[in-house]
mmCIF file of C-alpha atoms in Angstrom:
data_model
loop_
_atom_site.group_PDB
_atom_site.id
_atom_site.type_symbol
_atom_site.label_atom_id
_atom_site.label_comp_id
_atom_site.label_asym_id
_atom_site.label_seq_id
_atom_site.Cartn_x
_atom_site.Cartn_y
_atom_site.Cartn_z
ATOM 1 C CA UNK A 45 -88.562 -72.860 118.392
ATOM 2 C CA UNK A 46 -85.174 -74.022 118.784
ATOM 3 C CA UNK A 47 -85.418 -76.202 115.588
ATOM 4 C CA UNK A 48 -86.238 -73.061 113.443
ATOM 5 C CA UNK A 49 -83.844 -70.572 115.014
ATOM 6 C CA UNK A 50 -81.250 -73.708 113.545
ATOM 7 C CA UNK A 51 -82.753 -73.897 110.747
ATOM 8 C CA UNK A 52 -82.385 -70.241 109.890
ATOM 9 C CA UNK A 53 -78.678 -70.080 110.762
ATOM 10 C CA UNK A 54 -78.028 -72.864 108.405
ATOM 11 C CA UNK A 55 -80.142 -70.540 105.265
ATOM 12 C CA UNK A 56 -77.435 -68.104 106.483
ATOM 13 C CA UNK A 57 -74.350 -69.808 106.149
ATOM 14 C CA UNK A 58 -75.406 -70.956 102.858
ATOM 15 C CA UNK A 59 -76.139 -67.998 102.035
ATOM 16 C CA UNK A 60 -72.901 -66.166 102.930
ATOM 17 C CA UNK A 61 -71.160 -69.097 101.122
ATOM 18 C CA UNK A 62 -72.754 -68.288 97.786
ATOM 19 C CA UNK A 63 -72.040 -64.740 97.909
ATOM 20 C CA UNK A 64 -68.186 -65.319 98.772
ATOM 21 C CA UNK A 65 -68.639 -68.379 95.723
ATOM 22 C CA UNK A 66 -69.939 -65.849 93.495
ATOM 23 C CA UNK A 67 -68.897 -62.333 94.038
ATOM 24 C CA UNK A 68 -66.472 -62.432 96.012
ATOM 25 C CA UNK A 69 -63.528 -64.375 94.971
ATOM 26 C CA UNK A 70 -64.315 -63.940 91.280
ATOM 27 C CA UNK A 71 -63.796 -59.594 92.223
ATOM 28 C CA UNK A 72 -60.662 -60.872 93.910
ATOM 29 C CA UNK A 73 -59.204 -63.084 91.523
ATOM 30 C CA UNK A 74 -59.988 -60.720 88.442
ATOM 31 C CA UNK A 75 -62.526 -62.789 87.073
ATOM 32 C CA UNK A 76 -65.997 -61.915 85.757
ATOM 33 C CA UNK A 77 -69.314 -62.888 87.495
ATOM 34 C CA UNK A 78 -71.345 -65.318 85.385
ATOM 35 C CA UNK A 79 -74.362 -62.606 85.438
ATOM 36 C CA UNK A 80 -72.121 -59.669 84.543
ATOM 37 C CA UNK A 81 -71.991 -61.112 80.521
ATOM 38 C CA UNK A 82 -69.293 -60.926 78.101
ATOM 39 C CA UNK A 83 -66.379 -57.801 78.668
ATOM 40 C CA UNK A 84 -66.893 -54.752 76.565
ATOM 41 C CA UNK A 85 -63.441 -54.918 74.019
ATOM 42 C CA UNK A 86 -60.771 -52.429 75.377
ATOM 43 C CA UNK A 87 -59.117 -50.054 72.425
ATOM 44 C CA UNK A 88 -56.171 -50.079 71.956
ATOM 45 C CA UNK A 89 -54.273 -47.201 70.303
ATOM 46 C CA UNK A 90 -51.532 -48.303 68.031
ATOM 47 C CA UNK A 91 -48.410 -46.805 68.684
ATOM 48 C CA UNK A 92 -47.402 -43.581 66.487
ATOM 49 C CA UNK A 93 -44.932 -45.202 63.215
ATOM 50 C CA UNK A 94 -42.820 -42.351 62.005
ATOM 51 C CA UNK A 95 -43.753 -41.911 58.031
ATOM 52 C CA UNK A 96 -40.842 -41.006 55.889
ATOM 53 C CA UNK A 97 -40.476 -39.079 52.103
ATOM 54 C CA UNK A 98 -39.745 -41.437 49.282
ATOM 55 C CA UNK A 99 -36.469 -40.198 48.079
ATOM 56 C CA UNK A 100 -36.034 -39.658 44.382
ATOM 57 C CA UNK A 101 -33.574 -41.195 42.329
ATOM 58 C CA UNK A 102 -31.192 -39.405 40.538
ATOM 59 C CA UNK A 103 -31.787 -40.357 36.767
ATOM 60 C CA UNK A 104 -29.047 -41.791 34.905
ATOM 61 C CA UNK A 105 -28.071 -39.962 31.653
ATOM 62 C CA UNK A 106 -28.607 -41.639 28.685
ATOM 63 C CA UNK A 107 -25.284 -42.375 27.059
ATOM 64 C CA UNK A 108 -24.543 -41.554 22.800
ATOM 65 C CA UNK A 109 -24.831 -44.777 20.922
ATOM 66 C CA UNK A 110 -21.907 -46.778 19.651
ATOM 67 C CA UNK A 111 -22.199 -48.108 16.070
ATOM 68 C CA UNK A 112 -20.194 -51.140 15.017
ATOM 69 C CA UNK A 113 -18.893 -49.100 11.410
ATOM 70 C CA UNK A 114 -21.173 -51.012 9.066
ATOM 71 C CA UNK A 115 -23.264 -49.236 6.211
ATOM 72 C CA UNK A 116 -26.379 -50.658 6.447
ATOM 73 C CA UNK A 117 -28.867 -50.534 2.778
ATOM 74 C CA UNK A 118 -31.709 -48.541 3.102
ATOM 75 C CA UNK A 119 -34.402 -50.366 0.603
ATOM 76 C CA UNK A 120 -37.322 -49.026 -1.078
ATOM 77 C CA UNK A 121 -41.384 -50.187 -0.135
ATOM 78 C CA UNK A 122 -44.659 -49.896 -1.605
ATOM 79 C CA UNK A 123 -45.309 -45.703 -1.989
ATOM 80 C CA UNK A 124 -48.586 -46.883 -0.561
ATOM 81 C CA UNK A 125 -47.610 -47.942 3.073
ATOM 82 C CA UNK A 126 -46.983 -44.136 3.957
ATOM 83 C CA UNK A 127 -50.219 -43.403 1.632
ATOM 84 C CA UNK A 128 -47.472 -40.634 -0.752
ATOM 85 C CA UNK A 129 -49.499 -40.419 -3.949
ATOM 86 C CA UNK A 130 -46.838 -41.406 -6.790
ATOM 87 C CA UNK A 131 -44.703 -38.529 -8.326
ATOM 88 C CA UNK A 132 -46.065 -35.859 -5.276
ATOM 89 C CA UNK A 133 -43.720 -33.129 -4.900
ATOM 90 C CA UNK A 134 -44.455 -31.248 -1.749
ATOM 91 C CA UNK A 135 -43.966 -28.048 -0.654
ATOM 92 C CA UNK A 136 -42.785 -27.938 2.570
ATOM 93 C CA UNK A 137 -39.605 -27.383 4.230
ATOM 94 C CA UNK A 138 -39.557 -27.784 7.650
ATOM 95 C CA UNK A 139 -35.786 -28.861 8.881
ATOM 96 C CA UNK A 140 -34.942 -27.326 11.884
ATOM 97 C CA UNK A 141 -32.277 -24.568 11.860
ATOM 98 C CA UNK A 142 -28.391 -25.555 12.979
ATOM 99 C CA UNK A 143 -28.012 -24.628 16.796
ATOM 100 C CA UNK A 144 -25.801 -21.164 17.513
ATOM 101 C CA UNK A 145 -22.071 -22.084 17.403
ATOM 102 C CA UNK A 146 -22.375 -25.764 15.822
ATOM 103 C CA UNK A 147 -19.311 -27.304 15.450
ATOM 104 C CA UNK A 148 -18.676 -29.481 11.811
ATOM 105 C CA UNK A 149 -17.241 -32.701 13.133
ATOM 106 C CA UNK A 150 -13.674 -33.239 11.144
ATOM 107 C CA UNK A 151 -14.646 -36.742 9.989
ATOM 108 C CA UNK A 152 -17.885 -38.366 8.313
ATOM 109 C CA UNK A 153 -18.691 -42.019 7.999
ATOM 110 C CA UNK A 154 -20.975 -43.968 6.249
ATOM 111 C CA UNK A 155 -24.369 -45.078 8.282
ATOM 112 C CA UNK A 156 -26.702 -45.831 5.833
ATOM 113 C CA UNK A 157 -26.843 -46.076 2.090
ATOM 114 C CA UNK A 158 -29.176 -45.441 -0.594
ATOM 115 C CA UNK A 159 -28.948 -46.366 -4.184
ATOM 116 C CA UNK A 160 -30.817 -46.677 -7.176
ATOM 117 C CA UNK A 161 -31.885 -45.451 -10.354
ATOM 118 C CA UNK A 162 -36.074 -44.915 -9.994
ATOM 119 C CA UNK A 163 -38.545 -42.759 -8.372
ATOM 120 C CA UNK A 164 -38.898 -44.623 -5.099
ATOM 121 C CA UNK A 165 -39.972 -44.671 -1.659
ATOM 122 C CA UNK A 166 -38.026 -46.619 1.032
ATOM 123 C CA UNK A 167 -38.431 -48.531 4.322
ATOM 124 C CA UNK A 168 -37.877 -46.513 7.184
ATOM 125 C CA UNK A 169 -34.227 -46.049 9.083
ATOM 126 C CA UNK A 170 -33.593 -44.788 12.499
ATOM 127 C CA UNK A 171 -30.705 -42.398 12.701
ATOM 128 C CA UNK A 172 -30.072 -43.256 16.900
ATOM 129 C CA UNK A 173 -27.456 -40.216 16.864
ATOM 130 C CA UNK A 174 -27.665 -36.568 17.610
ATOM 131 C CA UNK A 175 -26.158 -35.340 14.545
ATOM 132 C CA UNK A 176 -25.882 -36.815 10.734
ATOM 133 C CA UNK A 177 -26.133 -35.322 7.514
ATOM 134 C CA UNK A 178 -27.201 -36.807 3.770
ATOM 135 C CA UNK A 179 -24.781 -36.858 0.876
ATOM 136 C CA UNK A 180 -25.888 -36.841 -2.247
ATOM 137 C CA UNK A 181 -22.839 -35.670 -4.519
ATOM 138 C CA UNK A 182 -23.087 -39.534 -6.322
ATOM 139 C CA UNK A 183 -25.533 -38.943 -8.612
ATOM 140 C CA UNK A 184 -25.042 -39.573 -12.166
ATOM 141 C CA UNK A 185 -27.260 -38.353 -15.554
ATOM 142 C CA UNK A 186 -28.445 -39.642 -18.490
ATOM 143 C CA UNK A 187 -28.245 -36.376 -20.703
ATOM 144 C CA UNK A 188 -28.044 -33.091 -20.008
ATOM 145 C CA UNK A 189 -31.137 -31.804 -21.124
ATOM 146 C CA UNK A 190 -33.799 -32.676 -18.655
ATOM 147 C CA UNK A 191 -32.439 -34.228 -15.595
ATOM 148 C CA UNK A 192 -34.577 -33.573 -12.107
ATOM 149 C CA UNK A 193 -33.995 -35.557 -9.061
ATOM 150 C CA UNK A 194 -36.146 -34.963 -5.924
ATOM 151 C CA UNK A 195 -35.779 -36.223 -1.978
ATOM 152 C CA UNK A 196 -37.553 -35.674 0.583
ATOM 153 C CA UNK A 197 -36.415 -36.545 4.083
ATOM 154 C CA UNK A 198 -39.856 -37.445 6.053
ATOM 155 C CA UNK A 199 -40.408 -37.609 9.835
ATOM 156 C CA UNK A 200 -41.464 -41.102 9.841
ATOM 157 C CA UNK A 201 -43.591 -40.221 13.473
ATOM 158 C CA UNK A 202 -45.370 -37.803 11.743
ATOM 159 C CA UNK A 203 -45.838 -38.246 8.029
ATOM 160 C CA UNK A 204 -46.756 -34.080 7.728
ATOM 161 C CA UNK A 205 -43.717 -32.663 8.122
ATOM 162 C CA UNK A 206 -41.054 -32.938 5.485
ATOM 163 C CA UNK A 207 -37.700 -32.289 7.479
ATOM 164 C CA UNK A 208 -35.847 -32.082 4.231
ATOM 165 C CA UNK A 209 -36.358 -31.508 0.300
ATOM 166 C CA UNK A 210 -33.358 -31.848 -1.909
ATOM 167 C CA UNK A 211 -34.174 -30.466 -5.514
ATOM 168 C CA UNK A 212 -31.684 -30.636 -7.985
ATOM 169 C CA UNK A 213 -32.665 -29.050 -11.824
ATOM 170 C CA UNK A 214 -30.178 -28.908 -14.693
ATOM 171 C CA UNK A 215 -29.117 -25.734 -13.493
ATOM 172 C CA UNK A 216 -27.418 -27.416 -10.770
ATOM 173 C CA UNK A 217 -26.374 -30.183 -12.755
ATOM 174 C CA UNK A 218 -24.525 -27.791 -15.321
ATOM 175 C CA UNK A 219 -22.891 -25.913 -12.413
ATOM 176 C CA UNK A 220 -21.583 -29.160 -11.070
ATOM 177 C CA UNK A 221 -20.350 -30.222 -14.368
ATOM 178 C CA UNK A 222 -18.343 -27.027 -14.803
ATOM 179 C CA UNK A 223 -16.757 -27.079 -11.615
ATOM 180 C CA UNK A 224 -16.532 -30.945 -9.978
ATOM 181 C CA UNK A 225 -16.410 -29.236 -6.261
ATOM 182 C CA UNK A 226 -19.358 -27.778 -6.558
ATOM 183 C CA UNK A 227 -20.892 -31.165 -5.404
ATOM 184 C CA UNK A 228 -18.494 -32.326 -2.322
ATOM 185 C CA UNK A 229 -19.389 -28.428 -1.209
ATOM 186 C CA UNK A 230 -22.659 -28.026 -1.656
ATOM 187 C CA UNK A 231 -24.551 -31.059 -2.357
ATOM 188 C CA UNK A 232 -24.514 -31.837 1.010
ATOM 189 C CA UNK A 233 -26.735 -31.549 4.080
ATOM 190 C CA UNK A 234 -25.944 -31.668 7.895
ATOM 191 C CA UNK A 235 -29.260 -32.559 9.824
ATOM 192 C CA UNK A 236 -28.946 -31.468 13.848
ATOM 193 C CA UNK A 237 -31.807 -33.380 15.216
ATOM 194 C CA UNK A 238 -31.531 -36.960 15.635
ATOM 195 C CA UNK A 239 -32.383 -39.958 17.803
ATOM 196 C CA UNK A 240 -35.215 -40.181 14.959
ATOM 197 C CA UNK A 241 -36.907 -42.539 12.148
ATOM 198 C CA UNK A 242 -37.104 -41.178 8.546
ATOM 199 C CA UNK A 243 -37.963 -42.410 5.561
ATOM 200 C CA UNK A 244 -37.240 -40.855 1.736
ATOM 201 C CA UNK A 245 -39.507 -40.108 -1.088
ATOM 202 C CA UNK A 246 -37.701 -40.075 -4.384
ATOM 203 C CA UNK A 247 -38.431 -38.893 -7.446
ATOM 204 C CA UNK A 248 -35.910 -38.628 -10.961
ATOM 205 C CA UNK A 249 -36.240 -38.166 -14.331
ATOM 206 C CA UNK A 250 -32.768 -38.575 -16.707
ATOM 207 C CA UNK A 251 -30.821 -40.197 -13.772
ATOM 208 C CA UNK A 252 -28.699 -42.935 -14.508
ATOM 209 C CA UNK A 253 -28.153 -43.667 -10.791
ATOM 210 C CA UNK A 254 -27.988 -42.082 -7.423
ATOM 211 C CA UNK A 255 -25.785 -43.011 -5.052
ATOM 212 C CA UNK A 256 -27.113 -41.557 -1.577
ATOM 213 C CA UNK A 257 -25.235 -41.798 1.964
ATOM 214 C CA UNK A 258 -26.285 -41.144 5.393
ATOM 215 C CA UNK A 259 -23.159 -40.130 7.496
ATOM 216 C CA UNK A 260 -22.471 -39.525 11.356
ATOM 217 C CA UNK A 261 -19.449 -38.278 13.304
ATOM 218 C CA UNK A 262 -16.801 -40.983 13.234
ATOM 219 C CA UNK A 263 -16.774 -40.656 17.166
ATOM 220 C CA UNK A 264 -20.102 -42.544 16.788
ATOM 221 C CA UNK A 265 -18.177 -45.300 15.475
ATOM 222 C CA UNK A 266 -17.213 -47.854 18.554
ATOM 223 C CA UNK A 267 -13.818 -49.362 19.010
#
């Protein structure tokens, strides 16, 4: 009797040992119990980051163009490239009207130059100004009968509109004859649109040669 009353106290101790082995010190030492299984994740909520507007950048303004002084030769291309059937006179005049209050700048120069003596269509030139104008006083006849000269001043971005025709008839011719000023006056066009590519569509009869000249401000000119 003795034997098993030992017997039992020594199941006991064992006993109490496991349960301080296994639940007790691992509860006290902030560890998990083998049976308990892998810890659920803990969320975390990320701290709040202040967000901020993009600011906008103030846009530099786009300053004139400078031009070195230079006439640069406009030449002529194949009528087909702009698909102008040969000898077509249009009838459209769409230039834009001069702005309320336009001043006349007190000195031209010479941008770009046109000559010849033919019906013609030429390569396209961009005018990078504000403000030009076409003179077309040099032009020179073979008789006074029959002479006709035609330009046409196209917006090369759209083919449509005609910003500009010039038609001179021998009425004009005769009235230039009589009185020489007629043509530094009159035969003359200021164009108030600009930063633009054009190209001209020519057509003469009678002309001995034309002598054309696209002109900006001199302030356009850079030092």
């Amino acid at each position: 009797m003795v034997e098993k009353q030992d017997f039992m106290y020594v199941v006991l101790a064992v006993a109490i040992v496991l349960v301080i082995a296994l639940v007790i010190k691992p509860v006290a030492t902030g560890e998990v119990p083998p049976w308990a299984g892998e810890p659920e994740p803990t969320t975390v909520t990320p701290a709040w980051t202040p967000t901020f507007a993009p600011t906008t950048a103030i846009p530099t303004p786009t300053p004139v163009p400078t031009w070195d002084g230079k006439p640069q030769p406009i030449g002529f291309v194949d009528p087909g490239t702009y698909r102008v059937p040969a000898g077509a006179t249009p009838h459209q005049n769409l230039t834009s009207p001069p702005p309320v209050n336009a001043s006349t700048p007190a000195r031209w120069v010479t941008y770009a130059t046109i000559e010849g003596q033919w019906s013609g269509t030429t390569g396209i030139v961009r005018v990078p100004f504000p403000l030009w104008r076409l003179d077309y006083s040099d032009i020179t006849t073979s008789n006074d009968e029959i002479p006709f000269f035609n330009c046409q001043i196209v917006d090369a971005q759209d083919p449509n509109r005609f910003v500009k025709i010039v038609t001179l008839r021998l009425s004009e011719f005769l009235s230039a004859k009589e009185n020489p000023d007629l043509k530094k006056q009159q035969w003359v066009h200021t164009f108030y649109e600009g930063n633009h590519d054009y190209y001209f569509v020519i057509n003469t009869r009678c002309i001995d040669g034309y002598h054309l000249k696209l002109q900006v401000p001199e302030t356009y000119v850079s030092d």
